[in-house]
PDB file of C-alpha atoms in Angstrom:
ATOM      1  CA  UNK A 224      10.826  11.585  10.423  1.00 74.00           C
ATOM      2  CA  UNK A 225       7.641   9.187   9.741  1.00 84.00           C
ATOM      3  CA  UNK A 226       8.206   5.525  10.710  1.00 92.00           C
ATOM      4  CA  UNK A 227       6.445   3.083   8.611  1.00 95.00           C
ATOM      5  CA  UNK A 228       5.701  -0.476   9.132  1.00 96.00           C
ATOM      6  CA  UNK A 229       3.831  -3.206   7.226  1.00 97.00           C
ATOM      7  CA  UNK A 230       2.383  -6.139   8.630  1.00 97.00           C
ATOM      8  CA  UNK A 231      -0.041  -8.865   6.987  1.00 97.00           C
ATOM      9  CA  UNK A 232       1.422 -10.702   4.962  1.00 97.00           C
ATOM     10  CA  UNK A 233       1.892 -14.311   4.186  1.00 98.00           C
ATOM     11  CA  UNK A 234       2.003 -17.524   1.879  1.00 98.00           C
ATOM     12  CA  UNK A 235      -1.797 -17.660   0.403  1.00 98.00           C
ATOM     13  CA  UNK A 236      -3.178 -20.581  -2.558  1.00 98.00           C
ATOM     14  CA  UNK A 237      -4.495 -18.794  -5.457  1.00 98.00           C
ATOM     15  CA  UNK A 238      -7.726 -17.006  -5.489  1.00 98.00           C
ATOM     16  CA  UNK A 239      -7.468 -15.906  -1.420  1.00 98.00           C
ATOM     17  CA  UNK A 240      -7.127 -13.316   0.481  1.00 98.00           C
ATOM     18  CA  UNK A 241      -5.103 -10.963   2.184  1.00 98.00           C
ATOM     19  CA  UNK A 242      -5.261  -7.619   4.470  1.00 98.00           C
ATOM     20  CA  UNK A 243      -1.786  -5.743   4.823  1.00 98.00           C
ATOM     21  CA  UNK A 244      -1.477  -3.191   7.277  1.00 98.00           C
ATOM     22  CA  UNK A 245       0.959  -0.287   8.149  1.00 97.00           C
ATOM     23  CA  UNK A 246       0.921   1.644  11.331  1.00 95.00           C
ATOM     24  CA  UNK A 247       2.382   5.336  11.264  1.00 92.00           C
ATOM     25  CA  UNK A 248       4.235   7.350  13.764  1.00 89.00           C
ATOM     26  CA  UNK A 249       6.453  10.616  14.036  1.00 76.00           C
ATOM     27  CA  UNK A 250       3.906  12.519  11.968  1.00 68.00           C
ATOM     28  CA  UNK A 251       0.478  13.763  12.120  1.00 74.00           C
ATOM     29  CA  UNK A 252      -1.288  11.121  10.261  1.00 79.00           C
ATOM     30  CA  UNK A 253      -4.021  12.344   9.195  1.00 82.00           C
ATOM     31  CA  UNK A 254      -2.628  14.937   7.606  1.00 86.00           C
ATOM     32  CA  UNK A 255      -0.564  12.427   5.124  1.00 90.00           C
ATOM     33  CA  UNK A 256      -1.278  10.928   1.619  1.00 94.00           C
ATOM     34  CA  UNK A 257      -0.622   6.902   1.401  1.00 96.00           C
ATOM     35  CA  UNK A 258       0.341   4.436  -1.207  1.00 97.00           C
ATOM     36  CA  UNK A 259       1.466   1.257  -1.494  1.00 98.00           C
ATOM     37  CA  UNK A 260       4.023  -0.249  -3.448  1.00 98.00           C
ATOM     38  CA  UNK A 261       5.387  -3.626  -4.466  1.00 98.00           C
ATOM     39  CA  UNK A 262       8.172  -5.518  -6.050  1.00 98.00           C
ATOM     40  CA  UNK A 263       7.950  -8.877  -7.813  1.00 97.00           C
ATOM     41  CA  UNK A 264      11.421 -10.829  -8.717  1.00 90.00           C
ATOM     42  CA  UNK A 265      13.282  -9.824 -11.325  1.00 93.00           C
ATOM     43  CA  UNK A 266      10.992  -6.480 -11.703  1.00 96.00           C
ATOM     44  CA  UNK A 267      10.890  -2.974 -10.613  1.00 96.00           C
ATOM     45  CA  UNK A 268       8.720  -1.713  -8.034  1.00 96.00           C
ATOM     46  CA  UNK A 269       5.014  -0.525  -9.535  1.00 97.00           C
ATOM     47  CA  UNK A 270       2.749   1.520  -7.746  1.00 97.00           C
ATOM     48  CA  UNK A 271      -0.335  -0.157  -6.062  1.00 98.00           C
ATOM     49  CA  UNK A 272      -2.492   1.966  -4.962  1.00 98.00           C
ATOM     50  CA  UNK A 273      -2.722   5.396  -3.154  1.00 97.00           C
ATOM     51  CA  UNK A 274      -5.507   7.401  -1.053  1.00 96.00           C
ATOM     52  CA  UNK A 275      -6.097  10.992   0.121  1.00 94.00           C
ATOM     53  CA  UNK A 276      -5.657  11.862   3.632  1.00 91.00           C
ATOM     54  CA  UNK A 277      -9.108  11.643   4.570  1.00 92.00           C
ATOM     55  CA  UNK A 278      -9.288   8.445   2.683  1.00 92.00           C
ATOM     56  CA  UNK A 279     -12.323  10.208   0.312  1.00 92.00           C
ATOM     57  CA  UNK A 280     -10.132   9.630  -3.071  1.00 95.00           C
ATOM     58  CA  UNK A 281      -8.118   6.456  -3.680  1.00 97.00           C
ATOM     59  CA  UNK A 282      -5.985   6.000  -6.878  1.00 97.00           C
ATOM     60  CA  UNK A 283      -5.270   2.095  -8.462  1.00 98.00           C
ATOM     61  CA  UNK A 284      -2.880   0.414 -10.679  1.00 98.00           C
ATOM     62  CA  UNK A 285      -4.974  -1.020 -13.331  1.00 97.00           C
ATOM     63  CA  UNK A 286      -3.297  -4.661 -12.393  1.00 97.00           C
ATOM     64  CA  UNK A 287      -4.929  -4.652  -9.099  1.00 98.00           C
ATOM     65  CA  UNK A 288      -8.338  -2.631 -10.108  1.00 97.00           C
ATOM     66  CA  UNK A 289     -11.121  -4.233  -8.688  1.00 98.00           C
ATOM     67  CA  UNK A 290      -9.534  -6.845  -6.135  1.00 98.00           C
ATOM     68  CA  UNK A 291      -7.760  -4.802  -3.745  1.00 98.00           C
ATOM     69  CA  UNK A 292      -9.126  -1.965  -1.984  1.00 98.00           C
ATOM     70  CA  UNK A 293      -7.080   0.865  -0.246  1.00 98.00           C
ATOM     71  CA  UNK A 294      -8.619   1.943   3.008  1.00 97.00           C
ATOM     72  CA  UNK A 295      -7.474   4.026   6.430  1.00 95.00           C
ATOM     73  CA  UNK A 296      -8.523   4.680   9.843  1.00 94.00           C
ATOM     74  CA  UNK A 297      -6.668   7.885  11.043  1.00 91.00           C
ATOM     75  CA  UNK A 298      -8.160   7.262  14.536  1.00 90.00           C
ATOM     76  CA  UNK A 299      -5.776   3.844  14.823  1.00 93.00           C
ATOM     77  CA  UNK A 300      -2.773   5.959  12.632  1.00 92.00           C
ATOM     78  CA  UNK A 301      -2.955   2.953  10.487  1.00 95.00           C
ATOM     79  CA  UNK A 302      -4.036   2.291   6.334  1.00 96.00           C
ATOM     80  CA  UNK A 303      -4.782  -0.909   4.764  1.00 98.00           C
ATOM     81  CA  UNK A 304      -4.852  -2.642   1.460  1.00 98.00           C
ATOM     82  CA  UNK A 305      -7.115  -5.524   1.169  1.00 98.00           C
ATOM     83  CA  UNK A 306      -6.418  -7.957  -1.387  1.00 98.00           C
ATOM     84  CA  UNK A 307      -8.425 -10.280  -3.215  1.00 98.00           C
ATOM     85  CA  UNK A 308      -8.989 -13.006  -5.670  1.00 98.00           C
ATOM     86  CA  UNK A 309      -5.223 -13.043  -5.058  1.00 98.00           C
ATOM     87  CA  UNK A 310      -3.217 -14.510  -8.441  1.00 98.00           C
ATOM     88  CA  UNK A 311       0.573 -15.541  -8.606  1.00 97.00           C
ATOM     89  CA  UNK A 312       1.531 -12.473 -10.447  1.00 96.00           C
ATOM     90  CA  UNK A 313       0.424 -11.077  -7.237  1.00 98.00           C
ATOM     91  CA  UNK A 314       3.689 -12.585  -5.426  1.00 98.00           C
ATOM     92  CA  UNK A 315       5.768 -10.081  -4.086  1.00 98.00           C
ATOM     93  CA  UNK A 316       7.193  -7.560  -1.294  1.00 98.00           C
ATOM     94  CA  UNK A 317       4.807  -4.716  -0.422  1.00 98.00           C
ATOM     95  CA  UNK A 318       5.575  -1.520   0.666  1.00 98.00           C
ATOM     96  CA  UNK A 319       4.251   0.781   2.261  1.00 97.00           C
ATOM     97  CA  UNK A 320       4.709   5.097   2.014  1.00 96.00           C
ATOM     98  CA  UNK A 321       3.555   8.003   2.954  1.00 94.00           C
ATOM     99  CA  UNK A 322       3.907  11.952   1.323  1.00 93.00           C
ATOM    100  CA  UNK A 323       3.943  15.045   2.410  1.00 88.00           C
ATOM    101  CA  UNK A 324       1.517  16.072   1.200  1.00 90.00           C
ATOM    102  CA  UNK A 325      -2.601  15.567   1.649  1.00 90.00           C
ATOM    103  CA  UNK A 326      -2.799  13.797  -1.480  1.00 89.00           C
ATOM    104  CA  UNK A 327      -1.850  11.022  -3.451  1.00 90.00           C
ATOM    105  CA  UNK A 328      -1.896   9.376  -6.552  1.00 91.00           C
ATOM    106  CA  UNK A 329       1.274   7.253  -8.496  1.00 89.00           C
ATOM    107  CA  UNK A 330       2.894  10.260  -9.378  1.00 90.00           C
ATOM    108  CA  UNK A 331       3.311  11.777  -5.756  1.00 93.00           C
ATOM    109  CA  UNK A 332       6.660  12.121  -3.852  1.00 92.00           C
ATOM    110  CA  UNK A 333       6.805  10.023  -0.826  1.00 95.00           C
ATOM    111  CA  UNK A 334       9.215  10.484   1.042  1.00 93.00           C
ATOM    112  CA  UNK A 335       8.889   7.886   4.293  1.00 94.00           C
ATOM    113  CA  UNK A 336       9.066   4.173   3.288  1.00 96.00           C
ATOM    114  CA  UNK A 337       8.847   0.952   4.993  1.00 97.00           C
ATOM    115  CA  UNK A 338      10.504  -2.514   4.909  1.00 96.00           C
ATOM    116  CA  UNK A 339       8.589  -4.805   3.498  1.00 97.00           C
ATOM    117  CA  UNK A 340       6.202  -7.400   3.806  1.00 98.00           C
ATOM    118  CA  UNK A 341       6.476 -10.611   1.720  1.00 98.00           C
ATOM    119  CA  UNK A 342       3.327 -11.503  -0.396  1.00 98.00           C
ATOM    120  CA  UNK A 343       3.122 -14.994  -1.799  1.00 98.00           C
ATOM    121  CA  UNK A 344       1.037 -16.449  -3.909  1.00 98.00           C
ATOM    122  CA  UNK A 345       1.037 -20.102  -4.507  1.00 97.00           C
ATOM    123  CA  UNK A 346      -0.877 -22.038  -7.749  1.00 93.00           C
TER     124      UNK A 346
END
């Protein structure tokens, strides 16, 4: 069992910013691929964005391409998505999750999830 939770985020005006955190335990960390998830109203959930366990390769939705980055610091068991030039299409609960496996990209299996955190985006 890997326990996942998100932290970060907020109610931010158009065009700011935001860094979203999840610290892991029950695993060896390091050994894990990440993503990130969300889910706007009245949509499914999309993939975000995704990085290898050493945090060399990183994988993004073409929505977010350029504005947010993916990141992780194995040393603190914790990965990171910084967003950016934040829009309101941007509004929405984040999740975090992690595989079994070393890598990741949208099409991986991950199999721990965590709870939330609640993005907003105001105009």
């Amino acid at each position: 069992q890997v326990s996942l939770l998100e932290s970060g985020g907020g109610l931010v005006q158009a065009g700011g910013s935001l860094r979203l955190s999840c610290a892991a335990s029950g695993r060896t960390f390091s050994s894990s691929g990440m993503g990130w998830f969300r889910q706007a109203p009245g949509k499914e959930r999309e993939f975000v964005a995704s990085v290898n366990f050493s945090g060399g390769i990183t994988n993004y939705a073409d929505s977010v391409k350029g504005r947010y980055t993916i990141s992780r610091d194995n040393a603190k068991n914790t990965v990171y998505l910084q967003m950016n030039s934040l829009k309101p299409e941007d509004t929405a609960v984040y999740y975090c999750a992690a595989a079994l496996t070393r890598w990741a990209t949208r099409a991986t299996k991950y199999e721990y999830w965590g709870q939330g955190t609640q993005v907003t985006v105001s105009s």
